[in-house]
Coordinates of C-alpha atoms in Angstrom, one line a residue:
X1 CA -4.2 -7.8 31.1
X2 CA -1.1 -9.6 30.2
X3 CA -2.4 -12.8 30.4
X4 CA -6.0 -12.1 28.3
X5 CA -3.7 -10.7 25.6
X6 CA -2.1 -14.2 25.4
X7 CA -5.5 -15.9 25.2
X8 CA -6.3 -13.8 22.5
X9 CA -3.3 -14.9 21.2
X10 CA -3.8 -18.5 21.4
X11 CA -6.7 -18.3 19.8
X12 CA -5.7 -16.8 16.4
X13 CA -5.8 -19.3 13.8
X14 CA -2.3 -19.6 12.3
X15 CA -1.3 -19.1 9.2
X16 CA 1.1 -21.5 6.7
X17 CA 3.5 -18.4 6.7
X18 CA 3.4 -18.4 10.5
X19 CA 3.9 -22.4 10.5
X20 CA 6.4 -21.8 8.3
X21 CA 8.2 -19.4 10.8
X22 CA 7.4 -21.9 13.7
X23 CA 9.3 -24.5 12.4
X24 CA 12.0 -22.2 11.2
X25 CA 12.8 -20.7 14.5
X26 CA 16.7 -20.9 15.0
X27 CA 17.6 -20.2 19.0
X28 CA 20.7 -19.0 18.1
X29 CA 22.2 -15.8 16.2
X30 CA 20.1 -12.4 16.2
X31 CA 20.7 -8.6 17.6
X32 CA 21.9 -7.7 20.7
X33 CA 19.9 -8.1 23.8
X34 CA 16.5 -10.1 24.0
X35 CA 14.7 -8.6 21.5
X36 CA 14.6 -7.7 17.7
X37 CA 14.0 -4.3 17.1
X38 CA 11.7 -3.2 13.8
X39 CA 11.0 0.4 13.5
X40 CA 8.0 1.3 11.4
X41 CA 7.3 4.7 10.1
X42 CA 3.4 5.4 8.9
X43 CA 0.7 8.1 8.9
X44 CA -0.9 7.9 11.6
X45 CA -2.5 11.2 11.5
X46 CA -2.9 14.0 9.1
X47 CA -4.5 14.2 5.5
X48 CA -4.0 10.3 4.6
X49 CA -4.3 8.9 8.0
X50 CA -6.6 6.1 7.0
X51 CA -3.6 4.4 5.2
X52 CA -1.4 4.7 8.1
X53 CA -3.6 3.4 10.3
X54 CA -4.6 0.2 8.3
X55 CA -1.0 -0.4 7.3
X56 CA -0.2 0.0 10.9
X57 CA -2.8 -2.1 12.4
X58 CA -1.4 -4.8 9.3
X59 CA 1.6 -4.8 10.7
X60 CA 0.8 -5.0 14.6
X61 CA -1.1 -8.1 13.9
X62 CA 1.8 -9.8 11.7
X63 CA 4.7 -9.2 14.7
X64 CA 1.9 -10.1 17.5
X65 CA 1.3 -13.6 15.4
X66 CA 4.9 -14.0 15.1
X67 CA 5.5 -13.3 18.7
X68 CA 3.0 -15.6 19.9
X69 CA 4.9 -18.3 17.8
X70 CA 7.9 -18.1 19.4
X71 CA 9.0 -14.6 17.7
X72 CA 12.5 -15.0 15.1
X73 CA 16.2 -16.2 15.7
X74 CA 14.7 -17.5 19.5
X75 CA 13.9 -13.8 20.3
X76 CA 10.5 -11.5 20.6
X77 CA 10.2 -8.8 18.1
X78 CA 10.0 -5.2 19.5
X79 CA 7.4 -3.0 17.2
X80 CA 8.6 0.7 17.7
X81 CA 6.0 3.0 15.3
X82 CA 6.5 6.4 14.7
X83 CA 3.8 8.9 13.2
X84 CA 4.5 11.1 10.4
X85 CA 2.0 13.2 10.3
X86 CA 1.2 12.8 6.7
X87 CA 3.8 15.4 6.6
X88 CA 6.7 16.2 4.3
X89 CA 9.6 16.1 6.6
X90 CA 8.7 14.1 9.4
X91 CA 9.7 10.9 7.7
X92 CA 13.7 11.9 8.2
X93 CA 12.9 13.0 11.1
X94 CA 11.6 9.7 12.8
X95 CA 13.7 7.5 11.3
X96 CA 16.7 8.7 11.8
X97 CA 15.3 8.2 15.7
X98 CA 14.5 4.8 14.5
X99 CA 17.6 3.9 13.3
X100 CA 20.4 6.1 15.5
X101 CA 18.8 6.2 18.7
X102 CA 16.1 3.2 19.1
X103 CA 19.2 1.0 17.2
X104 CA 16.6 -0.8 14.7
X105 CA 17.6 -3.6 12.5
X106 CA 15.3 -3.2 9.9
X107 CA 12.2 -0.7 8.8
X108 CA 8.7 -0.9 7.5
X109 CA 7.0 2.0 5.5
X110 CA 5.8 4.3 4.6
X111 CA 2.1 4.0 2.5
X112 CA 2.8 7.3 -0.2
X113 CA 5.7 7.1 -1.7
X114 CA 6.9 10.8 -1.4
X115 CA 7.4 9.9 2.3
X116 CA 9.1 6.7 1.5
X117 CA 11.1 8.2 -1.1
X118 CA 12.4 10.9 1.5
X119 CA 13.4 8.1 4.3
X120 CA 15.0 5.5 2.1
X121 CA 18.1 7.6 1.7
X122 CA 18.7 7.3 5.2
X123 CA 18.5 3.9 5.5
X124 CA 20.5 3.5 2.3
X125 CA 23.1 5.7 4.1
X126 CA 23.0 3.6 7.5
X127 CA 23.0 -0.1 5.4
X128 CA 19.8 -0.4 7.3
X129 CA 16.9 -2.5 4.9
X130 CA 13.6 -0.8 4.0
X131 CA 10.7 -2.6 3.1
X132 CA 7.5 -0.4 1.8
X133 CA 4.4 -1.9 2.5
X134 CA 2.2 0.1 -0.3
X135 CA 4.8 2.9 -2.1
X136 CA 4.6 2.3 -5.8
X137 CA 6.5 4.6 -7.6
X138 CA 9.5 3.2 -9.2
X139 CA 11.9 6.0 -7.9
X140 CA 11.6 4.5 -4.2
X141 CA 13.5 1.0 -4.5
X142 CA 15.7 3.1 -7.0
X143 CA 17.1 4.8 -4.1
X144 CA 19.9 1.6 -3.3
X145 CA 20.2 -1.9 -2.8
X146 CA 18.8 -1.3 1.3
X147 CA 15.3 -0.5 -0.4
X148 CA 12.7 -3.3 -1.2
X149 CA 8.9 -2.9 -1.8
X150 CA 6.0 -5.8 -1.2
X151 CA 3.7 -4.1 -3.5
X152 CA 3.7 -3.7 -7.6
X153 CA 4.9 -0.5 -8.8
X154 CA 2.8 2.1 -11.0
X155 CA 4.3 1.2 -14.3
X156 CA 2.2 -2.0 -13.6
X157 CA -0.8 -0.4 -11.8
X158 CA -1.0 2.6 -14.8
X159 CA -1.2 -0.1 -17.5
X160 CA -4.0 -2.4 -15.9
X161 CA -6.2 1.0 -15.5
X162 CA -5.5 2.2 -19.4
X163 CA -5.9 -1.4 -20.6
X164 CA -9.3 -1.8 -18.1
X165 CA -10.3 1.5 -19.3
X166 CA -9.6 0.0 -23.2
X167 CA -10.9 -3.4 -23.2
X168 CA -13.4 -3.1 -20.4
X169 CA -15.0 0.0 -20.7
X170 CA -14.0 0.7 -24.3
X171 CA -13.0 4.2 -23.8
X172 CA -11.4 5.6 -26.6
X173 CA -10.9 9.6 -25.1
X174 CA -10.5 9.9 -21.9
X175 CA -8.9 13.0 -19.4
X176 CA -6.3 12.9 -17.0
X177 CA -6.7 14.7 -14.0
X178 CA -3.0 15.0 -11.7
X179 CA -1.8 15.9 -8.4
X180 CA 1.5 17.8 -9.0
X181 CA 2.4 17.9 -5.1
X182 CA 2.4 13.7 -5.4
X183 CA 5.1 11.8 -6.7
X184 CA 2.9 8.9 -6.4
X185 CA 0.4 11.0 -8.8
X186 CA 2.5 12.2 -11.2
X187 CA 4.4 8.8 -12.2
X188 CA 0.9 6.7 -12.0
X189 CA -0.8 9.2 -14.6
X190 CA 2.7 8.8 -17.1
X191 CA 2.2 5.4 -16.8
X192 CA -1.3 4.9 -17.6
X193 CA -1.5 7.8 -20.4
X194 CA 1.4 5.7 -22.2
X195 CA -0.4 2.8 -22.1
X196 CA -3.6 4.7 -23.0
X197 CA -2.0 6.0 -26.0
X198 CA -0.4 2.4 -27.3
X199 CA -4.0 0.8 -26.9
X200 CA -4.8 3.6 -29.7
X201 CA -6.6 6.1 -27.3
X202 CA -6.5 9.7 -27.2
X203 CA -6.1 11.7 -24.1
X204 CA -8.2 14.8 -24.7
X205 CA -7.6 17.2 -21.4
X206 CA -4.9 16.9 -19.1
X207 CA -5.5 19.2 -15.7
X208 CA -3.2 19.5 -12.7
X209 CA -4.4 20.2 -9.1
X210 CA -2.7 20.3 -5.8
X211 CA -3.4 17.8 -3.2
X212 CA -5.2 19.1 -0.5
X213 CA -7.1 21.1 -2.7
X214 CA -11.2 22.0 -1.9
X215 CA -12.4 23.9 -5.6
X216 CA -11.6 21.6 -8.7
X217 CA -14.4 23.0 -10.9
X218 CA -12.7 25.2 -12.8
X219 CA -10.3 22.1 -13.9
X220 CA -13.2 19.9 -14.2
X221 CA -15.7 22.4 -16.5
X222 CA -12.5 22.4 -18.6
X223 CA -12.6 18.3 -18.7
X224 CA -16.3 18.6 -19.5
X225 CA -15.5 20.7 -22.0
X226 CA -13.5 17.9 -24.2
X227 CA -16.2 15.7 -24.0
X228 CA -13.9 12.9 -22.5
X229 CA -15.7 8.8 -21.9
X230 CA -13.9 8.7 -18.9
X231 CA -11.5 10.7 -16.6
X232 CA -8.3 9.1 -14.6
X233 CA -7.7 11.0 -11.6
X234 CA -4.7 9.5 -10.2
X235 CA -4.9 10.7 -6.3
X236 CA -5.7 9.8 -3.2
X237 CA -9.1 9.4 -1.3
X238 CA -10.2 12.6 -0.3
X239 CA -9.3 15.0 -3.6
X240 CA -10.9 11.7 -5.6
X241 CA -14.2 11.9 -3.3
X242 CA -14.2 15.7 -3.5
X243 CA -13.6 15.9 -7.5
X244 CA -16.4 13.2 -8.1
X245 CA -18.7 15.5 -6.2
X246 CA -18.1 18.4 -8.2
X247 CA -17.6 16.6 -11.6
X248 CA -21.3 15.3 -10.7
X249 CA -22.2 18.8 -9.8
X250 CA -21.0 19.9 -13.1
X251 CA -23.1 17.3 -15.1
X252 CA -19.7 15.8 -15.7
X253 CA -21.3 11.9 -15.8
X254 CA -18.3 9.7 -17.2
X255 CA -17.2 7.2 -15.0
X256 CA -13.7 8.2 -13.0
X257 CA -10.8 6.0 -12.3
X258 CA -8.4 5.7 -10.0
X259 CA -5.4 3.9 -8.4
X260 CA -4.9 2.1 -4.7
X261 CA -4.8 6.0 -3.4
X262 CA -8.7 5.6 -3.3
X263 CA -9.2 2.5 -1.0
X264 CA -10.2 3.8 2.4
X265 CA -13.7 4.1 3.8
X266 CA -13.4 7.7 3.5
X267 CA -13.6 7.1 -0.3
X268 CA -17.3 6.5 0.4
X269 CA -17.7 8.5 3.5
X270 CA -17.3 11.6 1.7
X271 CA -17.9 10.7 -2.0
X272 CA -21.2 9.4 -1.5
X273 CA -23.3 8.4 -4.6
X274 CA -21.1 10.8 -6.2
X275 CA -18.7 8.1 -6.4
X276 CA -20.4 5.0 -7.3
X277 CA -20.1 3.0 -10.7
X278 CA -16.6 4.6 -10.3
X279 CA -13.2 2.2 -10.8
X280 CA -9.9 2.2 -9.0
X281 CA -6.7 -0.6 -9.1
X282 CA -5.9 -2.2 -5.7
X283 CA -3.6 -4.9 -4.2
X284 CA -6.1 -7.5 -2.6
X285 CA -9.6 -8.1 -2.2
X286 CA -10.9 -10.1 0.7
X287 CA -13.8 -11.3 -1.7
X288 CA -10.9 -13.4 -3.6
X289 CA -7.7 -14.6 -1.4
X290 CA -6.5 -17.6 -0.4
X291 CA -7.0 -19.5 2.5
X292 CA -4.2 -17.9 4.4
X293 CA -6.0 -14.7 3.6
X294 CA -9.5 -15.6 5.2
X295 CA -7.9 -16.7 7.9
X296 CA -5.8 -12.9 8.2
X297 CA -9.5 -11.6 7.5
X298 CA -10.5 -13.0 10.6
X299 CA -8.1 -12.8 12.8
X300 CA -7.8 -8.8 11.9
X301 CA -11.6 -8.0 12.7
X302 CA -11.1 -10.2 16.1
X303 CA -8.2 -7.9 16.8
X304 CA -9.6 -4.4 15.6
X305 CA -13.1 -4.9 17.3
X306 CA -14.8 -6.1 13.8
X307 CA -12.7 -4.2 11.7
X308 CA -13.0 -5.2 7.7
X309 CA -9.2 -5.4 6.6
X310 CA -8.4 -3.2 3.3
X311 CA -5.2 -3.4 1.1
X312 CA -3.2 -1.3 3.2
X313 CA -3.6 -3.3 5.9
X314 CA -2.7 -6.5 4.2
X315 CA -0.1 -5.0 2.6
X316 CA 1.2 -3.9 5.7
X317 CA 0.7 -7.5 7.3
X318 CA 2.8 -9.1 4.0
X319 CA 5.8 -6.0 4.8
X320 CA 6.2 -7.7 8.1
X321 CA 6.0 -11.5 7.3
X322 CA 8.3 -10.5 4.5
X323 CA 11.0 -8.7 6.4
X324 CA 11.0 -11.6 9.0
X325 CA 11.3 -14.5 7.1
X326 CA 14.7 -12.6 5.8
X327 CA 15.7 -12.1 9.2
X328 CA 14.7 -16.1 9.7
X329 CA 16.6 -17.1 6.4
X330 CA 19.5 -14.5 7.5
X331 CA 20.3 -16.2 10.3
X332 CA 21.0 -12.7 11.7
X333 CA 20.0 -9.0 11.9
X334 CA 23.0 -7.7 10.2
X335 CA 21.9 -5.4 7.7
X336 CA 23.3 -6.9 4.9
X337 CA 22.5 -10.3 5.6
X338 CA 19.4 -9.2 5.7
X339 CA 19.1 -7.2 2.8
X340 CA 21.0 -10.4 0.7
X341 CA 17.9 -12.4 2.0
X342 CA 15.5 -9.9 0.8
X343 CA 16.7 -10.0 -2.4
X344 CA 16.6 -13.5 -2.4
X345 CA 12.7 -13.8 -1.8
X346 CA 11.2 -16.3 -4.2
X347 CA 7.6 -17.7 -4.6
X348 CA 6.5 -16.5 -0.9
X349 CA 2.9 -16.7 0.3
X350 CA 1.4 -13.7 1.5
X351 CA -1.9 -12.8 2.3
X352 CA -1.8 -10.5 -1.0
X353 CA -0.3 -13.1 -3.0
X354 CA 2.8 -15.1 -4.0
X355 CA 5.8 -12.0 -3.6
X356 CA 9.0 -12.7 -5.7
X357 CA 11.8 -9.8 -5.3
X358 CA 13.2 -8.7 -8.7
X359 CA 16.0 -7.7 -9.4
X360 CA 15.1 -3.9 -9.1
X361 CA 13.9 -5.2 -5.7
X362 CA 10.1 -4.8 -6.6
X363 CA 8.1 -7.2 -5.8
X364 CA 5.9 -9.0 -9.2
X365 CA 2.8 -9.7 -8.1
X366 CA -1.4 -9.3 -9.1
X367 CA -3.5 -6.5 -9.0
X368 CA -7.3 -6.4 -8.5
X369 CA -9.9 -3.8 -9.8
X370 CA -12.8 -3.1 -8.0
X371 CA -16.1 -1.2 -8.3
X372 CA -17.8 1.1 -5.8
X373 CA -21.3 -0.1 -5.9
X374 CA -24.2 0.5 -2.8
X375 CA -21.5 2.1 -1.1
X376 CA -19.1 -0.7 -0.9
X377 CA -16.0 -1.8 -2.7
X378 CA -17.2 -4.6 -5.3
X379 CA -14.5 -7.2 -6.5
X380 CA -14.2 -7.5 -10.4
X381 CA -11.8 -9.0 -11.4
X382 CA -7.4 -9.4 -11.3
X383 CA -4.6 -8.4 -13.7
X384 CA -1.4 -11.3 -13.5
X385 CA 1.7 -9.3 -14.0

């Protein structure tokens, strides 16, 4: 077994950032014992399992590349992944495992940013440096100077969906449709009705639901009822999928949009032709990258039996890479070595695109929009910070 999994290995094609970390390697310094301990936190299971699982599988490739390149500081990185359940209150729970008994030197997660936002104070606490793969509400890297993000943040991600919604679709009255249980929900619909509003559109129905909800009629015959061109729903895959149902069941034909909460398969799965012609913001499309990206494209379906990478994923890949070449740069796992190197992050090349950390430790980087068209997410085109 042992020895397939290294011909697998061998036959990934590397990566510049993983040439990069080749060359870099520096036998000497590192944590104590013979491997570097990462801890990664994701939803593995539960309501937005899809994400976990993609960022997860992200990330397993990234360490196993690095690994098979001679790992970081002459030592072997040691994934150790803990499930939260999609579930308020596990986060805390597994990472303070992570981080008091496992003894990791660093940690990577979570996808929603209500879970990341509940963990970063406890790495804050324990100078121990977070990186989010895909969290992207401004509170999280708020939290302290332990907390960074690889991923653009929803003041950005709101104002390329009001200005898409402005200058592409020319939708001058639209609705906005929030989850109040999401923090991810609540600061991406702020963001985009300001925008809306300074582009010189009116917002004519704002409805709340809860996430997890099944019945959104009774919000949505109110929606249909101001006669809105389009309706920005602000959630995450399965309420979108279930509220483009019923809004199509309700004669409610406006095109919806939505946020990087609606990329999973399940989107389609459940939404059907209830969601096509519909429009949600995203970190990467494989239609578009780089050469480094193709080459993560297929070295992820040859790892996950055929598997089409999605954002999440990549995102999760980029957390890794990220988080190592600090370690690299560091010379060390001491948490605030570390986290000085994270900070430092300039110009680096990531499957998603070039990540520089700012100074509120965010990372400035591209979006993408894409379509849903036959059933399949369709590339249109990207916003430059």
């Amino acid at each position: 077994m042992k020895r397939a999994l290294n011909l697998w290995l061998g036959s990934l094609a590397l990566t510049p950032v993983l040439l990069f970390l080749i060359t870099g390697c520096n036998p000497s310094g590192g944590g104590k014992g013979d491997v570097i301990k990462i801890g990664e936190f994701a939803s593995l299971t539960g309501k937005e399992a899809t994400f976990g699982q993609s960022s997860h599988e992200g990330t397993v490739l990234a360490i196993e590349e690095i690994n098979a390149a001679g790992g970081v500081l002459g030592k072997q990185i040691e994934l150790l992944t803990e499930d939260t359940q999609s579930k308020a209150g596990e986060p805390a729970t597994v990472v303070n495992k992570l981080i008091s008994r496992d003894g990791v030197v660093g940690v990577l997660g979570e996808v929603a940013s209500s879970r990341s936002l509940e963990a970063a104070p406890i790495c804050q606490q324990n100078k121990i440096p977070m990186v989010s793969p895909s969290s992207t509400n401004p509170k999280v890297t708020e939290v302290g100077d332990y907390i960074f993000r690889v991923c653009f943040i929803d003041p950005f991600q709101g104002t390329v969906m009001a200005n898409f919604a402005t200058r592409t679709l020319h939708a001058t009255r639209v609705a906005i449709f929030t989850d109040v249980k999401s923090d991810y929900s609540k600061g991406l619909a702020k963001f985009f009705k300001d925008q809306f509003l300074k582009n010189g559109g009116q917002v004519v129905a704002e409805l709340d639901f809860n996430g997890g909800d099944k019945d959104f009629k009774g919000q949505l015959t109110a929606i249909k009822a101001a006669n809105p061109e389009a309706v920005f729903v602000p959630g995450y895959y399965t309420d979108a999928a279930l509220i483009a149902i019923q809004a199509k069941q309700l004669g409610l034909n406006v095109p919806l949009l939505g946020g990087d909460g609606w990329e999973s398969e399940k989107l389609t799965e459940i939404g059907k032709e209830a969601v096509e012609g519909d429009y949600f913001s995203t970190h990467y499309s494989a239609e578009v990258g780089s050469e480094m990206s193709k080459a993560f494209v297929a070295n992820y379906q040859q790892r996950w039996k055929g598997k089409r990478p999605d954002a999440l994923a990549a995102c999760g890949y980029d957390s890794a890479l990220v988080l190592v070449d600090a370690i690299k740069r560091a010379g060390s796992t001491d948490g605030a070595k570390v986290r000085d190197a994270l900070a430092a992050t300039r110009d680096f090349k990531a499957v998603t695109g070039t990540i520089t950390i700012n100074a509120q430790r965010d990372a400035s980087k591209s979006a993408v929009i894409l379509t849903i068209q036959d059933g399949k997410y369709k590339y249109l085109e990207t916003i430059e910070p």
